[in-house]
Tab-separated table of C-alpha atoms in Angstrom:
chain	number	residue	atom	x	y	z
A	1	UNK	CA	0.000	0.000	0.000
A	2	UNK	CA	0.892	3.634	-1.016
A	3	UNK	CA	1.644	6.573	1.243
A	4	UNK	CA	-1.151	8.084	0.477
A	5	UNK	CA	-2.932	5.061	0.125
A	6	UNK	CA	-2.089	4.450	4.328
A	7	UNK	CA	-2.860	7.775	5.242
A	8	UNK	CA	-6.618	7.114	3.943
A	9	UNK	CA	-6.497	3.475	5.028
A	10	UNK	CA	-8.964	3.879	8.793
A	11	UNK	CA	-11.343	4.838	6.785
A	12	UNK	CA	-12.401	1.706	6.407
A	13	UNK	CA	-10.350	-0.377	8.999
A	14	UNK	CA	-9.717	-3.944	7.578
A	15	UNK	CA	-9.553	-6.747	10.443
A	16	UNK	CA	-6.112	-8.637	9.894
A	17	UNK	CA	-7.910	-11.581	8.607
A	18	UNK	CA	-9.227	-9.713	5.731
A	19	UNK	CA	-6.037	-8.283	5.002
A	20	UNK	CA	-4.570	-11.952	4.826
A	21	UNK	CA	-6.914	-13.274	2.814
A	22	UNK	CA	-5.901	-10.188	0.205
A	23	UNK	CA	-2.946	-10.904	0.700
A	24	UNK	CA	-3.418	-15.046	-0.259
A	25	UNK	CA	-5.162	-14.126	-3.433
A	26	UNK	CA	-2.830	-11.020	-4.710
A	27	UNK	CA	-5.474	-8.167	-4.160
A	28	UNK	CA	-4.554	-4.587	-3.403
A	29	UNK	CA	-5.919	-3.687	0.045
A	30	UNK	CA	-5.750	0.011	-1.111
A	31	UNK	CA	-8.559	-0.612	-3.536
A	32	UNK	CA	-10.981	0.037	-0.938
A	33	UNK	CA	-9.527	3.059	0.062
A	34	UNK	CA	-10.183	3.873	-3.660
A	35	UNK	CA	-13.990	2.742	-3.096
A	36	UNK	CA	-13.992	6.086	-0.687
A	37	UNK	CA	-14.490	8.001	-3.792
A	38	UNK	CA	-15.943	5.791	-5.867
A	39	UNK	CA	-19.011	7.333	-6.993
A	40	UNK	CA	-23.031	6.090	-7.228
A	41	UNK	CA	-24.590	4.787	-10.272
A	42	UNK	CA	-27.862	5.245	-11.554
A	43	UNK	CA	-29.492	3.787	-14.589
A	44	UNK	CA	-31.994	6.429	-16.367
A	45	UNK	CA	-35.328	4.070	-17.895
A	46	UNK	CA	-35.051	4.863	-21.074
A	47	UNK	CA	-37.981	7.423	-22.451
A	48	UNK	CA	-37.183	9.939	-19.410
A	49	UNK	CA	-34.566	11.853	-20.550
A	50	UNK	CA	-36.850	14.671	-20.892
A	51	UNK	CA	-37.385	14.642	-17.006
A	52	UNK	CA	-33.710	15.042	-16.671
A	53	UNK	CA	-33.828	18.369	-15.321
A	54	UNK	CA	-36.845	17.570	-12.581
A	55	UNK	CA	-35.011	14.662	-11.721
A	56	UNK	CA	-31.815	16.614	-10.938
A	57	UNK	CA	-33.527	19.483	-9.192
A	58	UNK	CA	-35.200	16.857	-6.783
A	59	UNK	CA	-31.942	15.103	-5.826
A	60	UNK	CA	-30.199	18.922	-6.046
A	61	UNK	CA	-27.623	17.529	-7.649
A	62	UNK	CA	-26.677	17.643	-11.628
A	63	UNK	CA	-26.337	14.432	-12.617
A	64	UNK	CA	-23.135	13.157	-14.945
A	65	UNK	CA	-23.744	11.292	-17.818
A	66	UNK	CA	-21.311	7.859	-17.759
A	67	UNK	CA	-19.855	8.447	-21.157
A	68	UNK	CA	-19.053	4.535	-21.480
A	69	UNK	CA	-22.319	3.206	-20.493
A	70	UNK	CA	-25.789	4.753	-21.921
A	71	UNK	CA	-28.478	5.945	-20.249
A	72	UNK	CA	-26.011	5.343	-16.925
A	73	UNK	CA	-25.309	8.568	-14.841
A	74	UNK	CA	-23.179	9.320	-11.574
A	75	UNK	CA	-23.167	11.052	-8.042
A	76	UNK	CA	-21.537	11.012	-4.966
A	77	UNK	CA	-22.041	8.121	-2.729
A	78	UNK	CA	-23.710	10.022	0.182
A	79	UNK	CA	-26.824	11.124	-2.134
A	80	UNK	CA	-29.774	8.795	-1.379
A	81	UNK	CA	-32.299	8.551	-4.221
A	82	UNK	CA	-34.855	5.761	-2.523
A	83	UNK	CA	-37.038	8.859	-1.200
A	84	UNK	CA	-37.249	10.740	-4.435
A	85	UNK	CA	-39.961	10.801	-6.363
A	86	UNK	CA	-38.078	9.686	-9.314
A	87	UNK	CA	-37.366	6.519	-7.818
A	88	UNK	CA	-40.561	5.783	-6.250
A	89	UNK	CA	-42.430	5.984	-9.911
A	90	UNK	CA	-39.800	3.969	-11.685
A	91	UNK	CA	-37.758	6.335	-13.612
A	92	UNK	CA	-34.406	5.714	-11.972
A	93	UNK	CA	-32.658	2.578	-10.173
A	94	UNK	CA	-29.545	1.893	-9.104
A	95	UNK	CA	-26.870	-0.308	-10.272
A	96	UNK	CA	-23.486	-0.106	-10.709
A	97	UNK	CA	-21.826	0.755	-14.139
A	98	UNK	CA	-19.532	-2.336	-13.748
A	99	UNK	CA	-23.000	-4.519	-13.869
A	100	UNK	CA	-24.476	-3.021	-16.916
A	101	UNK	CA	-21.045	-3.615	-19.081
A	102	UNK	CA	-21.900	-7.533	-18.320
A	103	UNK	CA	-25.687	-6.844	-20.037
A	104	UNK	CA	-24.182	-4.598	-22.290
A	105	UNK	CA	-21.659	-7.640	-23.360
A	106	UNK	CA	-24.439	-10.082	-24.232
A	107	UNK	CA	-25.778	-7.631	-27.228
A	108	UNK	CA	-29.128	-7.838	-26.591
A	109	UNK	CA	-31.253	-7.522	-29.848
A	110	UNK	CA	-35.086	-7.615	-30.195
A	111	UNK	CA	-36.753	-10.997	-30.515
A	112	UNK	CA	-33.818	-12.552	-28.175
A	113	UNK	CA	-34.842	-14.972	-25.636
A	114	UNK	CA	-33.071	-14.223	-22.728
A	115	UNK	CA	-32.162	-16.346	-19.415
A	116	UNK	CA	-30.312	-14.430	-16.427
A	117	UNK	CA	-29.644	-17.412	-14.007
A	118	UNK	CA	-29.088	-15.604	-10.679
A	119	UNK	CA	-31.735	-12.826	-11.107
A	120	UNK	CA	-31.823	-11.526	-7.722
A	121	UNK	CA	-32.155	-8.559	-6.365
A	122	UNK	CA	-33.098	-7.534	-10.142
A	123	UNK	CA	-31.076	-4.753	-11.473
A	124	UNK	CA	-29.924	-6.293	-14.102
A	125	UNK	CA	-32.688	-8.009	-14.909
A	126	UNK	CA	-34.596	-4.523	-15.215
A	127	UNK	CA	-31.657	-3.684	-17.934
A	128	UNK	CA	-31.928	-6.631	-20.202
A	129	UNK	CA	-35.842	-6.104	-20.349
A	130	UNK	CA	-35.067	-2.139	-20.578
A	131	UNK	CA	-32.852	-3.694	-23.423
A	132	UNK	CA	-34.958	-6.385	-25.061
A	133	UNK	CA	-38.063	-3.754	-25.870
A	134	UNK	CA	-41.265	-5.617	-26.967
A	135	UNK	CA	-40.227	-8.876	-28.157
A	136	UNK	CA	-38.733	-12.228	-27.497
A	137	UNK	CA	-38.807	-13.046	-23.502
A	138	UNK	CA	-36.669	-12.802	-20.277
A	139	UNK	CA	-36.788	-15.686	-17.792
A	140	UNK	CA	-35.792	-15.171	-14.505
A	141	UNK	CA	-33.853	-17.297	-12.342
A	142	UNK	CA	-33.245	-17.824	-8.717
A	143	UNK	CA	-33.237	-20.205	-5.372
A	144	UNK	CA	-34.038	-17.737	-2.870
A	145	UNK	CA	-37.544	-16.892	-3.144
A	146	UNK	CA	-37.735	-13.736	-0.678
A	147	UNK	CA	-34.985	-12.420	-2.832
A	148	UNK	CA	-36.920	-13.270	-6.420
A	149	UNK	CA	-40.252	-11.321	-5.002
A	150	UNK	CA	-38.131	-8.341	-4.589
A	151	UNK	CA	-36.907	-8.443	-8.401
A	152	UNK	CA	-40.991	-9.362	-9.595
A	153	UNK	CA	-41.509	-6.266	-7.222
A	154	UNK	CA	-39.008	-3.992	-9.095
A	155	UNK	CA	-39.955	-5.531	-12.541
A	156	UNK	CA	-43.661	-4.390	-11.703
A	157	UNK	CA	-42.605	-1.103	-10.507
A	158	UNK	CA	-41.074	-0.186	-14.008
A	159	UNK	CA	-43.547	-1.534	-16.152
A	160	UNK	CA	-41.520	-3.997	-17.525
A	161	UNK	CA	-43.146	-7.630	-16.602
A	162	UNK	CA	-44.650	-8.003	-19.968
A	163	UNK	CA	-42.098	-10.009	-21.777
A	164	UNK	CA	-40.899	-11.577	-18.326
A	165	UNK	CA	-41.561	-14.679	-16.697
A	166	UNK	CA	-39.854	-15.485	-13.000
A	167	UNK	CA	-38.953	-19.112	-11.216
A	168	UNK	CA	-37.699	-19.989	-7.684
A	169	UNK	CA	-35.594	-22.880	-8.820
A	170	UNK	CA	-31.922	-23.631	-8.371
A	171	UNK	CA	-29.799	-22.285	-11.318
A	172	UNK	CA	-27.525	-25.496	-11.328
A	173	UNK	CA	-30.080	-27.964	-12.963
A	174	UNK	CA	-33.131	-25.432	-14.234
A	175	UNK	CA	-34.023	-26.527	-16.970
A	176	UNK	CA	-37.014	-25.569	-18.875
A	177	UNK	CA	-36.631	-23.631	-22.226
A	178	UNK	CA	-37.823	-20.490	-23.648
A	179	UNK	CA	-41.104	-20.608	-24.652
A	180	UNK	CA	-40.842	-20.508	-28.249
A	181	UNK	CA	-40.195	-24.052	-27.940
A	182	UNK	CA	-43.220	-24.836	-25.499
A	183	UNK	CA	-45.314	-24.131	-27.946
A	184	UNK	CA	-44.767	-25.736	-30.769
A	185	UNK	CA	-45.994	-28.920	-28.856
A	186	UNK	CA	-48.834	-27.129	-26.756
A	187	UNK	CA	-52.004	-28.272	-28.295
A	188	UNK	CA	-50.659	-31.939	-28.885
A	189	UNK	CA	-49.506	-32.279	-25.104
A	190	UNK	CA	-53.292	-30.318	-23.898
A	191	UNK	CA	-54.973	-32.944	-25.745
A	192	UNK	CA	-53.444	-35.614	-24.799
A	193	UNK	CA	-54.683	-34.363	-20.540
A	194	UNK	CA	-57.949	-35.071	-19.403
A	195	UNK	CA	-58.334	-32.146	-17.266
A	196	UNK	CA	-54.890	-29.640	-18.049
A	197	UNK	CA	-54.071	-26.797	-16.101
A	198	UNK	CA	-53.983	-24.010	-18.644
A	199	UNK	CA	-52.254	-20.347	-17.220
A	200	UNK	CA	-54.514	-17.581	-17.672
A	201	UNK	CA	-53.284	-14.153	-17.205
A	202	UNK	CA	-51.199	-13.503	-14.034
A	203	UNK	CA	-52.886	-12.312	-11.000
A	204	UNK	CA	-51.423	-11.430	-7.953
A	205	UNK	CA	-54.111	-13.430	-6.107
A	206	UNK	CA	-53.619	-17.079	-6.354
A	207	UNK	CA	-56.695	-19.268	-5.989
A	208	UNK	CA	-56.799	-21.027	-2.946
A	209	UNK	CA	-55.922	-24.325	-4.234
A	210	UNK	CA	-52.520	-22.983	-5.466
A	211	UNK	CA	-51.508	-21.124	-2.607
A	212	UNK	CA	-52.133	-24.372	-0.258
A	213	UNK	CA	-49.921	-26.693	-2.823
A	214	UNK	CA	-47.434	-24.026	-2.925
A	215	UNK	CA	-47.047	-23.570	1.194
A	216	UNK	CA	-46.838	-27.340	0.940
A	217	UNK	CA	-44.472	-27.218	-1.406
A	218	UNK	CA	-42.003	-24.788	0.362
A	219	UNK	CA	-42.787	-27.008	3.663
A	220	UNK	CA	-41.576	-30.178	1.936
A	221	UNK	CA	-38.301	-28.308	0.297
A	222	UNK	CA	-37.480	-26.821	4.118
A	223	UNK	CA	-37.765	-30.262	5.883
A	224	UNK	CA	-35.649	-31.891	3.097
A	225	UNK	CA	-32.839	-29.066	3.436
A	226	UNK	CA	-33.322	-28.897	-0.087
A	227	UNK	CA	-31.528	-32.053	-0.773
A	228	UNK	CA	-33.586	-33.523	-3.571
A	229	UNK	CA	-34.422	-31.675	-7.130
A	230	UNK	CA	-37.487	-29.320	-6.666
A	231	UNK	CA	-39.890	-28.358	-9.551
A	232	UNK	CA	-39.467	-24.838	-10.549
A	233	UNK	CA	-41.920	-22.227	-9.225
A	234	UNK	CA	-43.034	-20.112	-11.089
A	235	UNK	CA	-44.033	-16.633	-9.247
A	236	UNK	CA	-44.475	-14.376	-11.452
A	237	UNK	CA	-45.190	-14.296	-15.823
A	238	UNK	CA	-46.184	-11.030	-17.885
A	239	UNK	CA	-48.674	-10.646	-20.576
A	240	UNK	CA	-46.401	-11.919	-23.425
A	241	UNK	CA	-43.787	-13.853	-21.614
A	242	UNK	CA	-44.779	-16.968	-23.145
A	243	UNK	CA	-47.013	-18.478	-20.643
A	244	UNK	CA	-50.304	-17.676	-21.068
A	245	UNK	CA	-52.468	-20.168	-22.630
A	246	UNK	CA	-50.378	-23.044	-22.051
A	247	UNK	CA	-50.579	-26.212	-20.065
A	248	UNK	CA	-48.939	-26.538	-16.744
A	249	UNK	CA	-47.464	-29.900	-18.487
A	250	UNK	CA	-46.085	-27.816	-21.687
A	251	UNK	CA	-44.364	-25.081	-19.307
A	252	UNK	CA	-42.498	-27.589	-17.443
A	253	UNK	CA	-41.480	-29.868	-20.404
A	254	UNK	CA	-37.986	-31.301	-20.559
A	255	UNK	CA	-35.889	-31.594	-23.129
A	256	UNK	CA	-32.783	-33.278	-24.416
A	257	UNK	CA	-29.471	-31.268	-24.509
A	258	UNK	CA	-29.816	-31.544	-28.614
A	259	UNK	CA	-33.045	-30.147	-28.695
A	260	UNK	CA	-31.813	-27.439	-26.529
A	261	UNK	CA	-28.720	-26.803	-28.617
A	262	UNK	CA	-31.349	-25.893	-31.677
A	263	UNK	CA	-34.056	-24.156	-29.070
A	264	UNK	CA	-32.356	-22.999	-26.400
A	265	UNK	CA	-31.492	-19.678	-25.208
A	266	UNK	CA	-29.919	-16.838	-27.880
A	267	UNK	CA	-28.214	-15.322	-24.321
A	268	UNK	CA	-27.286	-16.233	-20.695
A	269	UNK	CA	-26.614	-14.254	-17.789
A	270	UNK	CA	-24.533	-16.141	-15.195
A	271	UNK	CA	-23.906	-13.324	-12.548
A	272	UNK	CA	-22.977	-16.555	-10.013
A	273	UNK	CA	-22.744	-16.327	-6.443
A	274	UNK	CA	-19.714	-15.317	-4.650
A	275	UNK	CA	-17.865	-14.279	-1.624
A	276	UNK	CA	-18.463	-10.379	-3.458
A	277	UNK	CA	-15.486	-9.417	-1.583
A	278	UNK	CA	-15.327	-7.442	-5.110
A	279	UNK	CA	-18.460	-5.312	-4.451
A	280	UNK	CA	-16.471	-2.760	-1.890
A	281	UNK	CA	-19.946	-1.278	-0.171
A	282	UNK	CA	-21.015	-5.293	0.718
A	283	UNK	CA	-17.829	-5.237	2.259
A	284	UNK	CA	-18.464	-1.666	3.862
A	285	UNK	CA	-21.359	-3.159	5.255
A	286	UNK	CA	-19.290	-5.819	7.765
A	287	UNK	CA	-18.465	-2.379	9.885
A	288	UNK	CA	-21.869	-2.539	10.866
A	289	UNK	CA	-22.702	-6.493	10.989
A	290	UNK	CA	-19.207	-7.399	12.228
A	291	UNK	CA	-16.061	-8.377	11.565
A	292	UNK	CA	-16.815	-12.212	12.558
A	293	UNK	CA	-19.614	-12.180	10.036
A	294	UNK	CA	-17.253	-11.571	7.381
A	295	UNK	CA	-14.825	-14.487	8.614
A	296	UNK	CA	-17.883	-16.976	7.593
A	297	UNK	CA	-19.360	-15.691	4.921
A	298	UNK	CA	-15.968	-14.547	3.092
A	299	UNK	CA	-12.900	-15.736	4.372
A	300	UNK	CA	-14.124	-19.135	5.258
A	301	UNK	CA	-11.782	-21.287	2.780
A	302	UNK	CA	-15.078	-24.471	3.314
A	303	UNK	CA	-17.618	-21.677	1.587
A	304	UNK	CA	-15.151	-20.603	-0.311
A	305	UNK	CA	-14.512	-23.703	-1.909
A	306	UNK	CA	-18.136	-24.744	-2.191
A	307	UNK	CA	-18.848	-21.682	-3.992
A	308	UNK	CA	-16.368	-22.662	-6.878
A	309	UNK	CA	-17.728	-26.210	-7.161
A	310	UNK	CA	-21.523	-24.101	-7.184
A	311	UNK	CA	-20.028	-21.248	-9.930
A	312	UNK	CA	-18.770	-23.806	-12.488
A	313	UNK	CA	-22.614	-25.383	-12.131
A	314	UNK	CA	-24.316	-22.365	-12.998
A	315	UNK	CA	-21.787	-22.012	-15.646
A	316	UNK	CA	-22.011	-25.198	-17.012
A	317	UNK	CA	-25.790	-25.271	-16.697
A	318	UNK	CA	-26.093	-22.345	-18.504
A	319	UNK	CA	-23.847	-23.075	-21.002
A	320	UNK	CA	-26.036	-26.557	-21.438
A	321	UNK	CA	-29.363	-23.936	-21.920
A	322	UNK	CA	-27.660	-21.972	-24.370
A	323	UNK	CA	-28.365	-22.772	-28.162
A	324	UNK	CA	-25.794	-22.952	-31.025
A	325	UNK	CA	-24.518	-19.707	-31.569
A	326	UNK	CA	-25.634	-18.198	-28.309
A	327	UNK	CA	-23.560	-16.212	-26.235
A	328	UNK	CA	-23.077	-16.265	-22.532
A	329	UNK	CA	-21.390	-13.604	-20.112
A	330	UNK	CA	-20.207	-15.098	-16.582
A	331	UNK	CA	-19.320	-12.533	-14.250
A	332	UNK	CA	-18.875	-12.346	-9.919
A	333	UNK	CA	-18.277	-9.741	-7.922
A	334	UNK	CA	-15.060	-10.847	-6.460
A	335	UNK	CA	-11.764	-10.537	-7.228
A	336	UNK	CA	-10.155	-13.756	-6.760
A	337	UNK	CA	-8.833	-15.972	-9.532
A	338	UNK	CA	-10.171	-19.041	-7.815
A	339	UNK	CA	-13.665	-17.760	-8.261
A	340	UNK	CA	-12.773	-15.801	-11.892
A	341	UNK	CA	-10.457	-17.263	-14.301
A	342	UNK	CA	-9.759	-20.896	-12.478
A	343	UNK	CA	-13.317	-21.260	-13.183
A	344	UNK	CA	-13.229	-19.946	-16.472
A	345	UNK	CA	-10.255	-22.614	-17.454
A	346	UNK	CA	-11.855	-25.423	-15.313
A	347	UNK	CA	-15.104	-24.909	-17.708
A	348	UNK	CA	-13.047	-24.488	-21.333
A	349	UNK	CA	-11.152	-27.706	-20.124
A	350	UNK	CA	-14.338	-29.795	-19.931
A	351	UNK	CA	-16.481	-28.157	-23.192
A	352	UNK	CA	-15.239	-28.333	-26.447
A	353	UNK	CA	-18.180	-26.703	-27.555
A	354	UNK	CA	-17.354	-23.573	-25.611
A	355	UNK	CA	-15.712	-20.368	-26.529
A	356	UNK	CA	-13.990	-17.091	-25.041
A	357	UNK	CA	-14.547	-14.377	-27.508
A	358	UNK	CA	-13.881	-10.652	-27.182
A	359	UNK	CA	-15.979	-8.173	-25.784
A	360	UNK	CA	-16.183	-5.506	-28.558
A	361	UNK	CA	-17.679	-2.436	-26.597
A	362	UNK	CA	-14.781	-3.063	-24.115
A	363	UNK	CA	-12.515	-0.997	-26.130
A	364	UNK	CA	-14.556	2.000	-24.831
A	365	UNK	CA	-14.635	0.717	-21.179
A	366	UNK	CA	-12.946	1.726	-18.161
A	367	UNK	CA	-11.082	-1.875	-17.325
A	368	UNK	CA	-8.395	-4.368	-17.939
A	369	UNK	CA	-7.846	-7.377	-19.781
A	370	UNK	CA	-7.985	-10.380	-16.163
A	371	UNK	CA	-5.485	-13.347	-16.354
A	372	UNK	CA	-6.993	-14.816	-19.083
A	373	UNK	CA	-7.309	-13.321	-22.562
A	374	UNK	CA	-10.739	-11.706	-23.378
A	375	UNK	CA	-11.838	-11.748	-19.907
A	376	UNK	CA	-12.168	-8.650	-18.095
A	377	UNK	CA	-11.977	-6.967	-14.936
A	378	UNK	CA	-13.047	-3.781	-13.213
A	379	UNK	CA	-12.380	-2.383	-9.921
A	380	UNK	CA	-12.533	0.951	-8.022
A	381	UNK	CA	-8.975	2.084	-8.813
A	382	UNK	CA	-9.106	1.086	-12.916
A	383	UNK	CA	-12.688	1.451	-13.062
A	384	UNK	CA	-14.110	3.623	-10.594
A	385	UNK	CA	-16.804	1.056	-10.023
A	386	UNK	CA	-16.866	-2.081	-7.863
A	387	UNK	CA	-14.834	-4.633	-8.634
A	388	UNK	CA	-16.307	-7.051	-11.661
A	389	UNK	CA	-14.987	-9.932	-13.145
A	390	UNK	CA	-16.887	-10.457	-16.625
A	391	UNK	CA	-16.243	-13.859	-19.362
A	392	UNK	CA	-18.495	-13.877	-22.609
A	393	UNK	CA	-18.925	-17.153	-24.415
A	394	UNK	CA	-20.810	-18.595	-27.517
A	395	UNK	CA	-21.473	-22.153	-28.267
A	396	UNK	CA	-19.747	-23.627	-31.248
A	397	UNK	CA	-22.195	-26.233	-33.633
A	398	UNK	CA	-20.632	-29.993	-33.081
């Protein structure tokens, strides 16, 4: 660390543990001294530029346009936004610039189906609907439930559920397909049941029925600790997501990893769990929940290494959903190798089928090429963002 880098340094006092474990995977403790000044990011839905200047006058500050990253603007850290009236109707959210380079490096186009594996809390899934417009779908992925209501919550805040459908399910074996491919065999499959469930549109209210199997449901998954495969739930589907007017049986169809190859998903999101010792205000936060808390849900090397056996699933599982031609972006929040490019070798070294490929808007972005060529990283003191780690695939025909 720096001179000036010291001087700074209390701050944000680091416990020696936390300093060791930089130390073990060849991280700069100063970039969180960096983080100090690393500004807030807000994401502008687009159609409200006009309201610019109301916005601005609200938050009394003038916001600065992110030069790299459209319809992205920043501020200082201290300004709070959740009370404005902005924010409240849906016109601004927050997410960090880093996070919107990995949408931005799937290249979204209209009529994409679109599968983001760890949705939660929903930021990004906001952006790739933001990005999608009015065709093709998004489906939403993620295990923790509580966490997945918040995203439906945010996705019906900005009006942008219509092309969106959202499962509780664990990312590592999901498997159902966009619906494009549903529904090629829908009226076949509804014939063939006597009495098929068919999903009108969504409600809010579940009939009673539902609501009972579902509580059951979640009853059965606590008492098993979640040790067998559960069916998908599925919480939450707009307008034109796909759902409505099939069968329950047609929605949660299987099929072979050939078919899926041909019908899969045009682009994956795998934003995968991780220690996010990356993400420099979740580590900012341990000042308030303790230092101890940060020793198991961090430093622990048993998470730690349970978390890179669960990463290269959600890779590989996405990779698997992914049709010919597809691309998929991996990206954590930490800064390790272990969780970043050991991964990202452990994966190429088991698919032939799989390949890095540049980035091309990188050229304009704020980072620098990771340990691996093509693969990128981003960090408070390159970046001026939290720390990022993003991978972009496509899958090669056999």
């Amino acid at each position: 660390m720096d001179e000036e880098a010291g001087a700074d340094a209390p701050k944000l006092p680091l416990p020696e543990s936390f300093l060791d474990f930089l130390n073990d995977n060849g991280l700069d403790p100063s970039i969180y001294v960096a983080s100090q000044s690393t500004p807030r990011y807000i994401r502008l839905k687009p159609g409200c530029n006009t309201e610019l200047s109301e916005i601005e006058a609200e938050i009394e500050y003038k916001l600065e346009e992110v030069c790299w990253m459209p319809n992205f603007y920043y501020l200082p850290p201290d300004v709070r936004i959740a009370s404005t009236k902005a924010y409240q109707n849906g016109k601004i959210y927050g997410i960090d610039a880093a996070s919107g380079a990995a949408v931005f490096a799937l290249d979204i186009t209209p009529g994409d189906h679109v599968l983001d594996l760890c949705a939660a809390p929903g930021a990004k899934l906001c952006m790739i609907l933001d990005l999608l417009g009015c065709s093709g779908s998004v489906t939403g992925v993620d295990v923790a439930r509580h966490r997945l209501a918040a995203a439906r919550t945010m996705v019906q805040k900005y009006n942008l559920g219509d092309h969106c459908r959202l499962f509780v399910a664990n990312g590592s074996t999901f498997s159902l397909t966009p619906s494009r491919v549903e529904s090629n065999h829908s009226s076949c499959n509804a014939e063939a049941e006597e009495n098929p469930v068919i999903y009108n549109e969504w409600s809010p209210r579940r009939p009673w029925k539902e609501r009972k199997r579902m509580a059951k449901a979640r009853k059965d998954i606590a008492s098993n600790n979640c040790s067998q495969i559960q069916e998908p739930e599925l919480i939450f589907y707009g307008r034109h997501s796909g759902v409505v007017g099939l069968s329950k049986r047609d929605l949660f169809r299987n099929i072979n990893d050939l078919e899926l190859s041909q019908f899969g998903y045009d682009k994956v999101l795998v934003d995968a769990e991780c220690t996010h010792d990356g993400s420099i205000k979740h580590i900012q936060k341990f000042e308030q929940w303790g230092w101890k808390t940060l020793s198991r849900r961090v430093l622990d090397a048993e998470r730690t290494d349970e978390l890179t056996v669960l990463q290269l699933k959600l890779l590989s599982n996405g990779f698997r959903l992914l049709k010919f031609g597809g691309s998929l972006v991996y990206s954590t929040c930490s800064l390790t190798v272990a969780q970043n490019e050991d991964v990202v070798k452990q994966f190429l070294s088991q698919y032939a089928s799989a390949m890095l490929v540049e980035i091309e808007d990188a050229t304009k972005w704020p980072c620098r090429e990771a340990k691996i060529a093509k693969t990128l990283r981003f960090d408070p003191q390159t970046s001026s963002t939290s720390g990022l780690f993003v991978a972009k695939f496509t899958k090669l025909a056999a």
